[in-house]
Tab-separated table of C-alpha atoms in Angstrom:
chain	number	residue	atom	x	y	z
A	1	MET	CA	28.447	7.966	83.834
A	2	SER	CA	25.172	9.428	82.737
A	3	ILE	CA	23.532	9.453	79.001
A	4	ALA	CA	23.674	12.423	78.955
A	5	SER	CA	27.804	12.990	79.443
A	6	ARG	CA	27.850	10.124	77.144
A	7	SER	CA	25.623	11.270	74.346
A	8	ALA	CA	27.499	11.468	71.084
A	9	THR	CA	27.396	14.753	69.761
A	10	LEU	CA	26.963	14.974	65.806
A	11	VAL	CA	28.199	18.781	64.620
A	12	VAL	CA	27.884	19.906	61.238
A	13	ALA	CA	30.737	21.896	61.762
A	14	VAL	CA	30.760	22.345	57.386
A	15	LEU	CA	27.776	23.447	55.333
A	16	THR	CA	28.205	26.160	52.533
A	17	ALA	CA	27.510	29.576	53.031
A	18	ALA	CA	23.978	28.951	51.037
A	19	LEU	CA	22.321	27.437	54.112
A	20	ALA	CA	22.489	30.605	56.025
A	21	THR	CA	19.504	32.092	54.114
A	22	VAL	CA	17.165	29.271	54.830
A	23	GLY	CA	14.443	29.916	56.113
A	24	THR	CA	15.857	33.816	57.238
A	25	THR	CA	13.722	36.808	57.594
A	26	ALA	CA	14.502	40.198	57.666
A	27	VAL	CA	12.374	41.845	60.659
A	28	ARG	CA	13.265	45.098	62.923
A	29	ALA	CA	14.608	44.899	66.110
A	30	ASP	CA	11.568	45.629	68.074
A	31	ALA	CA	9.291	43.372	65.545
A	32	ASP	CA	7.217	40.724	67.822
A	33	HIS	CA	6.949	37.760	66.922
A	34	GLY	CA	3.709	37.291	67.482
A	35	GLY	CA	2.961	38.650	64.616
A	36	ALA	CA	4.053	35.705	62.627
A	37	ARG	CA	-0.175	34.315	63.819
A	38	VAL	CA	-1.973	37.822	62.607
A	39	GLU	CA	-0.409	37.383	60.107
A	40	GLU	CA	-1.245	34.240	58.973
A	41	THR	CA	-5.133	34.681	59.596
A	42	ALA	CA	-5.129	35.667	55.985
A	43	ARG	CA	-4.533	32.177	54.774
A	44	LEU	CA	-7.364	30.825	55.731
A	45	GLY	CA	-9.283	32.680	53.087
A	46	THR	CA	-13.202	33.806	53.085
A	47	VAL	CA	-16.553	33.734	51.178
A	48	ALA	CA	-16.516	36.463	50.050
A	49	GLY	CA	-13.256	37.230	49.748
A	50	GLY	CA	-12.427	33.805	47.694
A	51	PRO	CA	-8.780	32.641	48.162
A	52	ALA	CA	-5.781	33.621	50.483
A	53	PRO	CA	-2.627	35.368	48.637
A	54	ARG	CA	-0.655	33.204	47.302
A	55	LEU	CA	2.066	32.117	49.020
A	56	GLN	CA	5.553	33.825	48.586
A	57	ALA	CA	7.941	31.802	46.792
A	58	ARG	CA	10.299	31.200	44.246
A	59	ALA	CA	11.412	27.323	43.390
A	60	THR	CA	14.981	26.943	43.347
A	61	SER	CA	17.686	23.543	42.772
A	62	THR	CA	20.652	24.238	44.736
A	63	ALA	CA	23.077	21.960	45.899
A	64	VAL	CA	21.965	22.410	49.629
A	65	ARG	CA	18.257	23.575	49.454
A	66	ARG	CA	15.266	22.552	47.323
A	67	VAL	CA	12.743	24.586	46.623
A	68	GLN	CA	8.895	23.303	44.666
A	69	LYS	CA	5.976	26.082	44.256
A	70	VAL	CA	2.806	24.144	43.462
A	71	THR	CA	-0.627	25.446	42.189
A	72	LEU	CA	-3.114	23.666	41.399
A	73	LYS	CA	-6.028	25.800	40.122
A	74	TRP	CA	-9.150	24.686	38.265
A	75	ASN	CA	-12.905	26.644	36.909
A	76	GLY	CA	-15.356	23.978	36.273
A	77	ALA	CA	-16.185	26.288	33.732
A	78	TRP	CA	-12.767	25.909	31.578
A	79	LYS	CA	-11.650	23.380	28.812
A	80	LYS	CA	-8.911	21.666	30.517
A	81	GLN	CA	-9.757	20.684	34.596
A	82	VAL	CA	-6.163	19.216	35.959
A	83	ARG	CA	-6.933	18.095	38.962
A	84	THR	CA	-3.627	16.275	40.817
A	85	LYS	CA	-0.010	18.162	41.396
A	86	SER	CA	2.680	16.525	42.751
A	87	ALA	CA	5.923	17.344	44.409
A	88	THR	CA	8.799	15.051	44.931
A	89	ILE	CA	9.970	14.684	47.734
A	90	PRO	CA	13.416	13.559	48.165
A	91	GLY	CA	14.955	10.419	49.664
A	92	ILE	CA	11.064	9.533	50.124
A	93	GLY	CA	8.645	9.228	47.460
A	94	GLU	CA	6.191	12.493	46.898
A	95	VAL	CA	3.073	13.982	47.810
A	96	THR	CA	0.147	14.671	45.316
A	97	LEU	CA	-2.512	17.326	46.082
A	98	VAL	CA	-6.058	16.282	45.056
A	99	CYS	CA	-8.787	18.552	44.785
A	100	LYS	CA	-12.521	16.801	42.887
A	101	PRO	CA	-15.771	17.359	43.982
A	102	ASP	CA	-15.762	14.453	45.464
A	103	THR	CA	-12.006	13.968	46.987
A	104	THR	CA	-10.445	16.697	48.530
A	105	MET	CA	-6.743	15.762	50.163
A	106	ILE	CA	-3.136	15.561	50.537
A	107	ARG	CA	-1.291	11.802	49.641
A	108	LEU	CA	1.844	10.383	50.249
A	109	PHE	CA	3.694	7.944	48.490
A	110	ALA	CA	6.366	6.292	50.032
A	111	ALA	CA	8.989	3.890	47.975
A	112	ASP	CA	10.324	2.479	50.453
A	113	ARG	CA	7.811	0.969	52.992
A	114	SER	CA	9.838	-1.255	55.190
A	115	ALA	CA	10.881	2.440	56.452
A	116	GLU	CA	8.737	4.334	59.111
A	117	THR	CA	7.750	7.443	56.957
A	118	GLN	CA	5.836	10.035	58.906
A	119	MET	CA	3.988	13.353	57.666
A	120	TRP	CA	2.773	15.657	60.107
A	121	LEU	CA	0.413	18.654	59.424
A	122	ALA	CA	-1.461	21.363	61.997
A	123	LYS	CA	-4.404	21.586	59.791
A	124	HIS	CA	-5.913	25.070	60.539
A	125	GLU	CA	-9.857	26.005	59.264
A	126	VAL	CA	-12.663	27.231	60.224
A	127	LYS	CA	-15.507	25.291	62.141
A	128	ASN	CA	-18.776	26.372	62.853
A	129	GLN	CA	-18.065	30.103	63.316
A	130	ARG	CA	-14.458	28.734	65.219
A	131	ASN	CA	-11.147	29.033	64.474
A	132	VAL	CA	-9.660	25.465	65.050
A	133	VAL	CA	-6.453	23.086	64.543
A	134	ALA	CA	-6.056	19.311	64.577
A	135	VAL	CA	-2.260	17.531	64.489
A	136	LYS	CA	-2.915	14.964	62.121
A	137	THR	CA	0.216	12.150	61.209
A	138	VAL	CA	-0.031	10.689	58.225
A	139	ARG	CA	2.417	7.228	58.414
A	140	ILE	CA	3.344	4.521	56.219
A	141	TYR	CA	4.730	2.140	57.733
A	142	ARG	CA	5.428	-1.633	57.400
A	143	TYR	CA	6.041	-2.658	60.977
A	144	ALA	CA	3.880	-0.954	63.210
A	145	HIS	CA	6.300	-1.582	66.119
A	146	ALA	CA	9.728	-3.860	67.443
A	147	PHE	CA	7.678	-7.179	67.922
A	148	ASP	CA	5.447	-6.755	64.444
A	149	ASP	CA	6.039	-10.261	61.662
A	150	GLY	CA	5.352	-6.829	59.375
A	151	THR	CA	1.758	-8.165	58.813
A	152	GLY	CA	0.753	-4.886	60.942
A	153	GLY	CA	1.450	-1.996	58.612
A	154	THR	CA	-0.230	0.107	56.318
A	155	GLY	CA	0.284	0.315	52.148
A	156	ALA	CA	3.066	2.482	50.219
A	157	PHE	CA	-0.118	5.339	50.151
A	158	ALA	CA	-1.561	7.318	53.154
A	159	HIS	CA	-3.366	10.414	52.855
A	160	GLU	CA	-5.247	13.511	54.921
A	161	GLY	CA	-8.448	14.593	53.983
A	162	LEU	CA	-8.585	17.984	53.727
A	163	ASN	CA	-13.191	18.051	53.800
A	164	GLN	CA	-14.911	17.910	56.625
A	165	VAL	CA	-17.678	15.831	55.372
A	166	TYR	CA	-18.917	13.746	53.037
A	167	PRO	CA	-20.548	14.299	50.283
A	168	ILE	CA	-17.796	17.383	50.821
A	169	GLU	CA	-19.020	20.523	51.226
A	170	ASN	CA	-19.746	22.989	48.971
A	171	TYR	CA	-17.365	25.568	49.968
A	172	SER	CA	-14.087	25.134	52.194
A	173	SER	CA	-10.764	27.297	52.788
A	174	GLY	CA	-7.879	27.187	55.285
A	175	TYR	CA	-4.032	26.787	55.368
A	176	VAL	CA	-1.478	23.407	56.853
A	177	ASP	CA	2.171	23.541	57.715
A	178	GLY	CA	3.653	20.611	58.072
A	179	ILE	CA	6.922	18.525	58.116
A	180	ILE	CA	7.878	15.193	55.725
A	181	SER	CA	10.800	12.654	57.767
A	182	GLN	CA	12.277	8.896	57.356
A	183	ARG	CA	14.082	6.543	59.080
A	184	PRO	CA	14.216	2.932	59.818
A	185	GLY	CA	11.518	0.775	60.607
A	186	ARG	CA	10.369	0.521	64.613
A	187	HIS	CA	11.529	-3.490	64.801
A	188	GLN	CA	15.137	-1.940	63.325
A	189	ALA	CA	17.496	0.837	65.468
A	190	ALA	CA	17.479	3.673	63.950
A	191	ALA	CA	19.676	6.333	66.100
A	192	GLY	CA	22.502	6.790	63.274
A	193	ALA	CA	21.157	5.151	60.631
A	194	PRO	CA	21.474	7.388	57.609
A	195	MET	CA	17.971	9.481	56.062
A	196	PRO	CA	16.973	11.025	53.794
A	197	PRO	CA	16.808	14.993	54.146
A	198	VAL	CA	13.665	16.236	56.373
A	199	THR	CA	11.385	17.930	53.559
A	200	SER	CA	9.078	20.897	55.577
A	201	PHE	CA	5.695	22.162	53.512
A	202	SER	CA	3.139	25.141	53.763
A	203	LEU	CA	-0.362	24.733	52.243
A	204	ASN	CA	-3.089	27.157	51.843
A	205	TRP	CA	-7.220	25.218	49.867
A	206	TYR	CA	-9.732	26.863	48.524
A	207	TRP	CA	-12.739	25.518	46.895
A	208	ASN	CA	-16.594	26.919	46.212
A	209	GLY	CA	-19.496	25.752	44.450
A	210	PHE	CA	-18.944	21.626	44.500
A	211	HIS	CA	-23.042	21.579	45.522
A	212	HIS	CA	-23.671	23.617	42.006
A	213	PRO	CA	-23.339	22.850	38.427
A	214	ALA	CA	-19.724	21.589	37.150
A	215	GLN	CA	-19.732	25.422	35.078
A	216	TYR	CA	-19.290	27.212	38.310
A	217	ARG	CA	-16.921	25.085	39.999
A	218	PHE	CA	-13.904	26.453	41.308
A	219	CYS	CA	-11.081	24.782	43.198
A	220	GLN	CA	-7.054	26.327	44.266
A	221	PHE	CA	-4.091	24.925	46.350
A	222	ASP	CA	-1.362	26.790	46.709
A	223	ALA	CA	1.731	25.696	48.061
A	224	VAL	CA	6.075	25.560	48.990
A	225	PHE	CA	7.970	21.999	49.411
A	226	LYS	CA	11.040	23.272	51.000
A	227	THR	CA	13.840	20.040	51.368
A	228	THR	CA	17.152	21.403	53.447
A	229	PHE	CA	20.731	19.449	52.323
A	230	PRO	CA	23.245	18.317	53.437
A	231	THR	CA	22.418	17.628	57.401
A	232	ARG	CA	19.087	16.020	59.093
A	233	LEU	CA	17.943	17.460	62.262
A	234	GLY	CA	16.969	15.652	64.372
A	235	VAL	CA	16.596	12.384	66.716
A	236	ASN	CA	15.531	9.177	66.277
A	237	TRP	CA	16.264	6.230	68.437
A	238	HIS	CA	14.138	3.083	68.642
A	239	GLY	CA	14.461	1.269	72.403
A	240	GLU	CA	16.044	2.683	75.026
A	241	ALA	CA	19.911	0.051	74.024
A	242	ASP	CA	19.722	2.104	71.114
A	243	ALA	CA	19.049	6.031	72.813
A	244	VAL	CA	22.276	4.844	74.956
A	245	ASP	CA	24.346	7.791	73.552
A	246	ASN	CA	21.891	9.273	70.539
A	247	VAL	CA	19.818	11.413	72.672
A	248	LEU	CA	21.505	14.294	71.558
A	249	GLN	CA	22.404	15.924	67.659
A	250	SER	CA	24.363	19.129	67.834
A	251	SER	CA	24.581	20.894	64.784
A	252	LEU	CA	26.519	24.340	63.807
A	253	LEU	CA	24.237	26.292	61.797
A	254	PRO	CA	25.743	29.391	59.654
A	255	SER	CA	24.801	32.833	60.433
A	256	ILE	CA	22.518	31.908	64.002
A	257	GLY	CA	24.299	29.237	66.370
A	258	GLN	CA	24.729	25.870	67.411
A	259	LEU	CA	21.152	23.903	67.473
A	260	ASN	CA	20.915	21.163	70.580
A	261	VAL	CA	18.030	18.845	69.678
A	262	ARG	CA	17.643	16.382	72.540
A	263	CYS	CA	15.220	13.297	73.280
A	264	GLY	CA	16.604	11.702	75.784
A	265	THR	CA	15.044	8.450	77.943
A	266	ASP	CA	12.749	9.239	81.944
A	267	ASP	CA	15.867	8.155	83.780
A	268	ASP	CA	18.843	10.566	82.150
A	269	ARG	CA	17.622	13.072	84.877
A	270	ALA	CA	19.498	15.920	83.055
A	271	GLY	CA	17.068	18.186	82.605
A	272	GLY	CA	15.393	19.200	78.848
A	273	ILE	CA	14.963	15.471	78.198
A	274	GLN	CA	13.275	16.239	75.046
A	275	SER	CA	13.081	19.725	74.142
A	276	ILE	CA	15.064	21.882	71.643
A	277	SER	CA	17.848	25.363	72.442
A	278	LEU	CA	20.016	27.148	70.917
A	279	VAL	CA	24.142	28.823	71.711
A	280	PRO	CA	23.117	31.434	69.772
A	281	ASP	CA	26.362	33.542	67.553
A	282	VAL	CA	25.572	36.664	69.500
A	283	ASP	CA	23.831	37.347	73.380
A	284	ASN	CA	21.038	39.671	70.939
A	285	ALA	CA	18.581	36.583	70.662
A	286	ASP	CA	15.147	35.123	71.805
A	287	VAL	CA	12.534	32.613	69.962
A	288	TYR	CA	8.790	32.524	70.470
A	289	ALA	CA	7.580	29.033	69.903
A	290	GLU	CA	4.661	27.821	69.256
A	291	ILE	CA	3.257	23.693	70.318
A	292	VAL	CA	0.379	22.872	68.936
A	293	THR	CA	-1.968	19.017	69.400
A	294	GLY	CA	-4.354	17.429	69.889
A	295	GLU	CA	-7.886	19.038	68.084
A	296	GLY	CA	-9.759	21.684	68.772
A	297	ASP	CA	-9.999	25.047	69.273
A	298	VAL	CA	-7.025	27.396	68.148
A	299	ASP	CA	-6.797	28.872	71.323
A	300	ASP	CA	-7.075	25.463	73.307
A	301	HIS	CA	-4.447	23.007	71.381
A	302	VAL	CA	-2.056	26.299	70.313
A	303	ASP	CA	0.487	27.530	73.010
A	304	PRO	CA	2.278	30.092	72.451
A	305	PHE	CA	5.661	31.011	74.738
A	306	SER	CA	8.193	33.471	74.367
A	307	LYS	CA	11.913	32.844	75.376
A	308	GLY	CA	15.475	35.757	75.416
A	309	PHE	CA	18.830	34.515	76.126
A	310	ASP	CA	20.206	33.618	79.438
A	311	PRO	CA	23.913	34.556	80.288
A	312	GLU	CA	24.020	31.907	82.774
A	313	THR	CA	23.503	28.974	80.248
A	314	GLY	CA	24.273	31.174	77.291
A	315	LYS	CA	22.010	29.483	75.936
A	316	VAL	CA	17.810	30.805	74.356
A	317	GLY	CA	16.037	27.456	75.681
A	318	PRO	CA	15.124	24.860	76.191
A	319	ILE	CA	12.271	24.317	74.590
A	320	PRO	CA	9.849	21.302	75.744
A	321	MET	CA	8.642	18.668	72.520
A	322	PRO	CA	4.995	17.561	73.221
A	323	ARG	CA	5.309	14.153	73.298
A	324	ASN	CA	2.995	13.846	70.406
A	325	GLY	CA	2.194	17.059	68.387
A	326	ILE	CA	4.052	20.355	66.608
A	327	VAL	CA	6.071	23.676	67.000
A	328	ARG	CA	6.891	26.140	64.807
A	329	LEU	CA	9.965	27.325	66.782
A	330	PHE	CA	10.498	31.759	65.572
A	331	PHE	CA	14.412	31.712	66.348
A	332	ARG	CA	15.509	36.001	66.149
A	333	VAL	CA	19.518	35.883	66.415
A	334	GLY	CA	21.104	39.484	65.827
A	335	GLY	CA	17.673	40.910	64.508
A	336	ILE	CA	17.729	38.050	61.701
A	337	GLU	CA	14.830	35.335	61.901
A	338	ARG	CA	15.338	32.101	61.114
A	339	ARG	CA	11.830	29.945	61.046
A	340	PHE	CA	12.088	25.846	62.216
A	341	ILE	CA	8.909	22.998	62.495
A	342	VAL	CA	9.242	20.438	64.322
A	343	SER	CA	7.521	16.703	64.761
A	344	SER	CA	7.501	15.360	68.351
A	345	TYR	CA	7.048	11.718	69.092
A	346	TYR	CA	8.854	9.774	71.856
A	347	VAL	CA	7.079	6.953	74.154
A	348	THR	CA	9.692	6.416	77.488
A	349	ASN	CA	7.123	5.288	79.976
A	350	ASN	CA	6.602	1.623	77.960
A	351	GLY	CA	7.253	-0.986	81.307
A	352	ASN	CA	9.355	-3.316	77.780
A	353	ALA	CA	11.806	-0.804	77.114
A	354	ARG	CA	12.360	-2.054	73.720
A	355	LEU	CA	8.860	-0.482	73.117
A	356	ASN	CA	10.595	3.223	74.215
A	357	LEU	CA	11.282	4.970	70.758
A	358	CYS	CA	11.566	8.823	70.145
A	359	GLU	CA	11.451	10.218	66.466
A	360	LEU	CA	11.699	13.696	66.752
A	361	ALA	CA	12.083	15.651	63.154
A	362	VAL	CA	13.572	19.596	62.707
A	363	ALA	CA	12.893	21.655	59.136
A	364	PRO	CA	13.509	25.324	57.849
A	365	PHE	CA	10.506	26.796	57.364
């Protein structure tokens, strides 16, 4: 029997109705998914125009979703200047936004250093008059691999800097889309283990005047963090033995359909080995996807494409997952758009089966 046929299927059959609104945007029936790229160019901000418009979100806290709106803003002429702001990441720790004339960063804290905690970022900015993107992974861990004795890891804090040079440039602006997840350390099996929910986030940053006297300096970070309960979307396994019966998660999501997240080993021969697909509630469905990998010009490192509904398979997709990168998915089902962000990292070609792994996390954003 193949791994595919033995794959355990996790069906989240009962979610509260509120989950149906997470990541939902009403769109015209003929709307172009690619418009998402156009609308986000404004998130870069400009020297002349100032910071990007504030992100649209309202802070909420319910049994199925928590939304945190965090704005860090100061002017050098103000008497009171708050230069750090934090958001709680449920079940994991916290993220702190830092904007000082000598330090600009997104800092992650994980309460459990023995776990494998990851903050993936797709960081967009302008370098040398070119729109560029960089995929970054901020990791906190005690065990770097299956055979680590616990001395190869990190501390409880890790960060991603936002400045391009040091001393920090006078002006900078850009935006980030990210996802934070956690699973057991790489020395432990991960499949089937209880894990904290996944948190997605968006951040726009802007500062100016840092090379001038203090009264002329200005900084604004604008961020939204979204955590969805009660289900955690993703597939995780550490070592090929852990992958048996654990390569597929199939979740029923209200108002969209069945989301299939798959991350198999190279020898399962079932097709769509590392992928996401959707069995939509209605045939009127498609997806616009962006796979972001590496670092450099946006045109070279953001791979956009669209897929329609396949009446033979009854699916939209599969959408392939990169070995090391981020994917943004814009599913449209019956005129309603649902947005997801995915972090994807897997190793399936190591000669030692214990060192092969998959860490794939999905969250509405």
